[in-house]
Short mmCIF file of C-alpha atoms in Angstrom, two decimals:
data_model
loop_
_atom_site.label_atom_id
_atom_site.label_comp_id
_atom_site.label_asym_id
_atom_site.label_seq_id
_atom_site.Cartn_x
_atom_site.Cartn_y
_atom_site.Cartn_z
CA UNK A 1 -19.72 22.72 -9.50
CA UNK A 2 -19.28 26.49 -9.28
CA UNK A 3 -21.61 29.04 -8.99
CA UNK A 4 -22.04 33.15 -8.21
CA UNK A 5 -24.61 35.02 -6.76
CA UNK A 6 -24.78 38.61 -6.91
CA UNK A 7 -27.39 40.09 -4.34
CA UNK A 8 -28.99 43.11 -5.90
CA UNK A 9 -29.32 43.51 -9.62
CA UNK A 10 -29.79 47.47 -9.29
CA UNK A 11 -27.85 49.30 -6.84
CA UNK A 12 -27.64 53.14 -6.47
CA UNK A 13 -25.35 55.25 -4.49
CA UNK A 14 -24.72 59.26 -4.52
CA UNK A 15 -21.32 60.93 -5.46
CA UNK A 16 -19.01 60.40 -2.88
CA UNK A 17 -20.80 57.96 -1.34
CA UNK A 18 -19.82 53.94 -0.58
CA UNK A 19 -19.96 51.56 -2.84
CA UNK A 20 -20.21 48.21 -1.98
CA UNK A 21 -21.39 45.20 -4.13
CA UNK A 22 -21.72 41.82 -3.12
CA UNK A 23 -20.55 38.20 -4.19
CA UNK A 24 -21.07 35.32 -2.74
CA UNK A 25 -20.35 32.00 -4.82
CA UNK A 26 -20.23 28.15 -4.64
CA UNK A 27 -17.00 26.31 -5.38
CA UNK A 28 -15.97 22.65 -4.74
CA UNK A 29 -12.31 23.86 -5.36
CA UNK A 30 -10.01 26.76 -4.10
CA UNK A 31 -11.51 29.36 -6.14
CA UNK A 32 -10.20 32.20 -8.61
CA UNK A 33 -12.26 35.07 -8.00
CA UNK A 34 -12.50 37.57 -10.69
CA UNK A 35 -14.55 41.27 -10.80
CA UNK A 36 -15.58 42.75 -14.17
CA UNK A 37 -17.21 45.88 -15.17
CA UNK A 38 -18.96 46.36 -18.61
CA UNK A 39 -19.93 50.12 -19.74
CA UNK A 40 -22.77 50.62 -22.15
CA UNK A 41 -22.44 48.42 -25.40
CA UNK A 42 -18.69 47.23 -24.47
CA UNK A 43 -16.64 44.59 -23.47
CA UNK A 44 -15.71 43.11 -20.03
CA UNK A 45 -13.11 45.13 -18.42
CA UNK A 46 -11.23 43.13 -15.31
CA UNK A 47 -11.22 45.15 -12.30
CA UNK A 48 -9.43 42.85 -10.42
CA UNK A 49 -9.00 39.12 -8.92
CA UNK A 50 -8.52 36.90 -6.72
CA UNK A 51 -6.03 33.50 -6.96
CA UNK A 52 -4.04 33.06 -3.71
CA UNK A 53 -2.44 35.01 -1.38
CA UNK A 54 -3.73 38.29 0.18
CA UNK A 55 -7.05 38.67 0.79
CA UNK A 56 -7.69 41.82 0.08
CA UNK A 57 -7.15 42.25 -3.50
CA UNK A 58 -6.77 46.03 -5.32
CA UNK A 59 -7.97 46.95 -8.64
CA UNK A 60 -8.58 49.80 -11.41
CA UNK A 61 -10.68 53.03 -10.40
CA UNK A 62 -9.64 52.56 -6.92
CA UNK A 63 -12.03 49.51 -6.66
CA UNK A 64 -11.25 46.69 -4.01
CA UNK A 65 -12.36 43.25 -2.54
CA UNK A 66 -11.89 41.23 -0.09
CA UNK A 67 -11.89 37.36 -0.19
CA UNK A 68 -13.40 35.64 2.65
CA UNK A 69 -13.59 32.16 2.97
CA UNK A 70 -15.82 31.40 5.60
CA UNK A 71 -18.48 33.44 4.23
CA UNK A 72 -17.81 32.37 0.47
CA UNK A 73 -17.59 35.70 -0.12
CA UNK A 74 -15.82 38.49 -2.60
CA UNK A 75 -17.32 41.82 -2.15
CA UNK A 76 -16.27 44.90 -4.29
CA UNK A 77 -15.98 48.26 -2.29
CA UNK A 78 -14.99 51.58 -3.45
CA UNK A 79 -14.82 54.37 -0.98
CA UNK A 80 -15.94 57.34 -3.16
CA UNK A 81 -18.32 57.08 -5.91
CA UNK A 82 -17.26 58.88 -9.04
CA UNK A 83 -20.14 59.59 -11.75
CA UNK A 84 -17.70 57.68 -14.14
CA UNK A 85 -18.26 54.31 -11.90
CA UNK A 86 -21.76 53.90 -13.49
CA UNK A 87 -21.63 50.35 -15.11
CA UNK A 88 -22.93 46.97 -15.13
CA UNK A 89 -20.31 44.82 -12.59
CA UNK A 90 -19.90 40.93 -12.84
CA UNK A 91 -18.26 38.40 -10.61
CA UNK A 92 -17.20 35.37 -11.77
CA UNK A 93 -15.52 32.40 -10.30
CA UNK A 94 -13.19 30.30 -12.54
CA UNK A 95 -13.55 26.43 -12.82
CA UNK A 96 -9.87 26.27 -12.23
CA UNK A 97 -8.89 23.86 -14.90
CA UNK A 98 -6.83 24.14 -18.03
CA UNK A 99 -9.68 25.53 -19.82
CA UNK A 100 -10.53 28.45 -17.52
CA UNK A 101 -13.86 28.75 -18.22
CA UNK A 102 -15.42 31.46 -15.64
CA UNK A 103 -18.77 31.08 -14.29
CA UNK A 104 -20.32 34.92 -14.14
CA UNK A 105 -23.21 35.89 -11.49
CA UNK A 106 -26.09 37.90 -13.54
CA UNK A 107 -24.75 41.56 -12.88
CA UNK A 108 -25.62 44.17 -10.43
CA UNK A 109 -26.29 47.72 -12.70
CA UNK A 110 -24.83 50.31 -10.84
CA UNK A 111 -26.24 54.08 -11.04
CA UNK A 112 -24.22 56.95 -9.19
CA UNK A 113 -26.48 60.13 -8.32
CA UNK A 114 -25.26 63.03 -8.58
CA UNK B 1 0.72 43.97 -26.22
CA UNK B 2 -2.45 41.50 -27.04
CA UNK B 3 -5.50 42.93 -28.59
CA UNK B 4 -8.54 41.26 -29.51
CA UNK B 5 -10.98 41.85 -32.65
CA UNK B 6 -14.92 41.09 -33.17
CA UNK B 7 -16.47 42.03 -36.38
CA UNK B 8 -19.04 43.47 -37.38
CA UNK B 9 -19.67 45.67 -34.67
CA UNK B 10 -23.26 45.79 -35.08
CA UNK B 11 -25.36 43.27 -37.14
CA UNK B 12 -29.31 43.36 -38.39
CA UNK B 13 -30.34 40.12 -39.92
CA UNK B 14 -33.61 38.92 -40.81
CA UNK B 15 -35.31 35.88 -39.64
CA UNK B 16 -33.63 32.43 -41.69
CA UNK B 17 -30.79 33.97 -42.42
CA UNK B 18 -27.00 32.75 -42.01
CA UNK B 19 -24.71 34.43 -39.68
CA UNK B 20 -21.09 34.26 -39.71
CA UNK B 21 -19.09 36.65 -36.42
CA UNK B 22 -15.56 36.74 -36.57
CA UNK B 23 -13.01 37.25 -33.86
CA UNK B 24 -9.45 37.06 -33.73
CA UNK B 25 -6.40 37.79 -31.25
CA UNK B 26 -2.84 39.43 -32.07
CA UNK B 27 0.06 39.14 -29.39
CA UNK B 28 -0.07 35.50 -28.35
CA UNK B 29 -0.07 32.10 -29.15
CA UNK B 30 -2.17 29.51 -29.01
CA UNK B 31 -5.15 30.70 -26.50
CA UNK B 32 -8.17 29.58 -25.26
CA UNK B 33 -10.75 31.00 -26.72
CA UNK B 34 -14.79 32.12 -25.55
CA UNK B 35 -17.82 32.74 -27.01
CA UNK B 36 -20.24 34.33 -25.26
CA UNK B 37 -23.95 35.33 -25.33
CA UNK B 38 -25.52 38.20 -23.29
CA UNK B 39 -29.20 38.47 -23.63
CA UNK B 40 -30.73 41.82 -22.59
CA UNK B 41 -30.82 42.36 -19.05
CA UNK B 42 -29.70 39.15 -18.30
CA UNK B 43 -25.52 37.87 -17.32
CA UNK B 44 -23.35 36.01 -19.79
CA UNK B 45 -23.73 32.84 -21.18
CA UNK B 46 -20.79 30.69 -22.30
CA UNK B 47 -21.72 29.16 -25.49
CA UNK B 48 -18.38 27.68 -26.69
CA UNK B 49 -14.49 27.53 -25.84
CA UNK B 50 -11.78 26.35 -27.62
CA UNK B 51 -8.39 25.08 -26.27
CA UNK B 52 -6.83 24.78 -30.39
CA UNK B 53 -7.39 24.34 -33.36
CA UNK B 54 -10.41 22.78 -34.69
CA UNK B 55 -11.24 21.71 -30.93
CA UNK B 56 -14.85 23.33 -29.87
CA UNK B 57 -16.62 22.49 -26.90
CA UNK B 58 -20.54 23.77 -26.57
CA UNK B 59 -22.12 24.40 -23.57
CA UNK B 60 -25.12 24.69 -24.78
CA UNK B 61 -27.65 22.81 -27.22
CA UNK B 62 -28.87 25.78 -29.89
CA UNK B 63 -28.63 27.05 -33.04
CA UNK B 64 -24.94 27.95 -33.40
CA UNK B 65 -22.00 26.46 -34.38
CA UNK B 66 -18.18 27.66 -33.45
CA UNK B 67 -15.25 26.93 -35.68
CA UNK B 68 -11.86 27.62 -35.41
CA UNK B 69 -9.91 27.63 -38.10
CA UNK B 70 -6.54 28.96 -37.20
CA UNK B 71 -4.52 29.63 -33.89
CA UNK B 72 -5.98 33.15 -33.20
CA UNK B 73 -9.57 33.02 -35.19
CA UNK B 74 -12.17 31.59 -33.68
CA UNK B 75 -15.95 32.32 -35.62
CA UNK B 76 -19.71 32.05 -34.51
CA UNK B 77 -21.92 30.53 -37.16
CA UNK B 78 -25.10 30.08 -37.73
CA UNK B 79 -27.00 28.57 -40.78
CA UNK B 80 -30.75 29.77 -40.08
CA UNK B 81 -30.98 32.44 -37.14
CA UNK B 82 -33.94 32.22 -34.84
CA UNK B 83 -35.63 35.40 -33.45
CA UNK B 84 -34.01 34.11 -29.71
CA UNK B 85 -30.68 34.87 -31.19
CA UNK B 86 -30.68 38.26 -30.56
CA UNK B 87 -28.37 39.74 -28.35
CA UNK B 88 -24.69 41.14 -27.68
CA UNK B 89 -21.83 38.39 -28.48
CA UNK B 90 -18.49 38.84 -26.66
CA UNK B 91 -15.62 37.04 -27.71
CA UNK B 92 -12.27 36.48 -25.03
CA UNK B 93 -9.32 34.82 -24.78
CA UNK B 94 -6.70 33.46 -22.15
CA UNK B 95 -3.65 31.90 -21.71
CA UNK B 96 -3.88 28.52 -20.06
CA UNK B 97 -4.75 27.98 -16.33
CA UNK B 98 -7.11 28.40 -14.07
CA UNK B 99 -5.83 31.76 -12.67
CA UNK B 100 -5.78 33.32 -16.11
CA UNK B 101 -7.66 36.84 -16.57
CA UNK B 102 -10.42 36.16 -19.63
CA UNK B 103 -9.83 39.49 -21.57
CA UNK B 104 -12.81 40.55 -23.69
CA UNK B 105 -13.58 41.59 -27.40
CA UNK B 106 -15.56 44.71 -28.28
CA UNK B 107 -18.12 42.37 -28.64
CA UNK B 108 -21.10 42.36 -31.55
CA UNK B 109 -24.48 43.44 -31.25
CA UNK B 110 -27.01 41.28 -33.48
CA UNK B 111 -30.53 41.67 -34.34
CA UNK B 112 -32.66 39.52 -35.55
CA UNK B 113 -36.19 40.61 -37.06
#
């Protein structure tokens, strides 16, 4: 069975700074990775993911991850911290069948100090 | 392009009351579809998916039912809401596979007093 786990429910950088959330998850599979962020009372907007291939994946807002394997990791880094990256970020890990169902990790809140 | 739809937006209902959330998806054909649940300060909770019509799968034992009655509609019911279902409701959809991006409704925020 899968599973994610998302070290730090509250993390807070300053503008400009590195940001750097982790992943780590559980899969008995090759997994699809996935990185979501949610702003205040919306949606899930994908930042980006991981199927096969590179392992350093790209996304929106200058947001990237890298998938390692031996470490059953996906980490999201961002160089720069913009006010505008203040959100709530999920990983999730897909079951990888026909129904796609994604398995999310609780959420790390991020807060970007001016 | 493919948009997705959840109505109402926001939703205060009292205690014993029915509940009926709607969502629906334009620019595709046949999709999974998600319900979700996301309590406060706590991650998302699949309640139900659907792979077509009239075929729901729960995840969950509760209080809610899913239907969905055409292609693109998929609805969140409920005949007596509990206190406990409070929270924000996000719908999604995705083509088939395992790769496939879930792509998220606006979702609805309920309250139930």
């Amino acid at each position: 069975a899968q599973s994610v786990t998302q070290l730090g429910s509250h993390v807070s950088v300053s503008e400009g700074a590195l940001v750097l959330l982790r992943c780590n998850y559980s899969s008995s599979v090759p997994p699809y990775l996935f990185w979501y962020v949610q702003y205040p009372n919306q949606g899930l907007q994908l930042l980006l993911k991981y199927t096969t291939g590179a392992t350093l994946v790209k996304g929106i807002n200058g947001f990237e991850a890298e998938f390692k394997k031996s470490e059953t990791s996906f980490h999201l880094t961002k160089p720069s911290a913009h006010m505008s990256d203040a959100a709530e970020y999920f990983c999730a890990v897909s079951d990888g069948g026909a129904t796609n169902k994604l398995i999310f990790g609780t959420g790390t809140l991020l807060a970007v100090q001016p | 392009s493919q948009t997705i739809h959840q109505w109402p937006a926001t939703l205060v209902q009292p205690v014993g009351s029915p509940l009926s959330l709607e969502c629906t998806v334009e620019g595709t054909s046949n999709p999974n579809l998600y319900w979700y649940r996301q309590a406060a300060g706590r991650g998302l909770q699949l309640l139900f998916y659907s792979v077509g019509i009239g075929q729901i799968s729960s995840e969950v034992p509760q209080n809610l039912s899913a239907s969905r009655p055409q292609d693109r509609q998929f609805i969140l019911s409920s005949k007596k809401l509990l206190l406990s279902d409070s929270g924000f409701y996000l719908c999604a959809w995705a083509k088939r596979g395992g790769s496939e991006t879930q792509y998220f409704g606006p979702g609805t925020r309920l309250l139930v007093l």
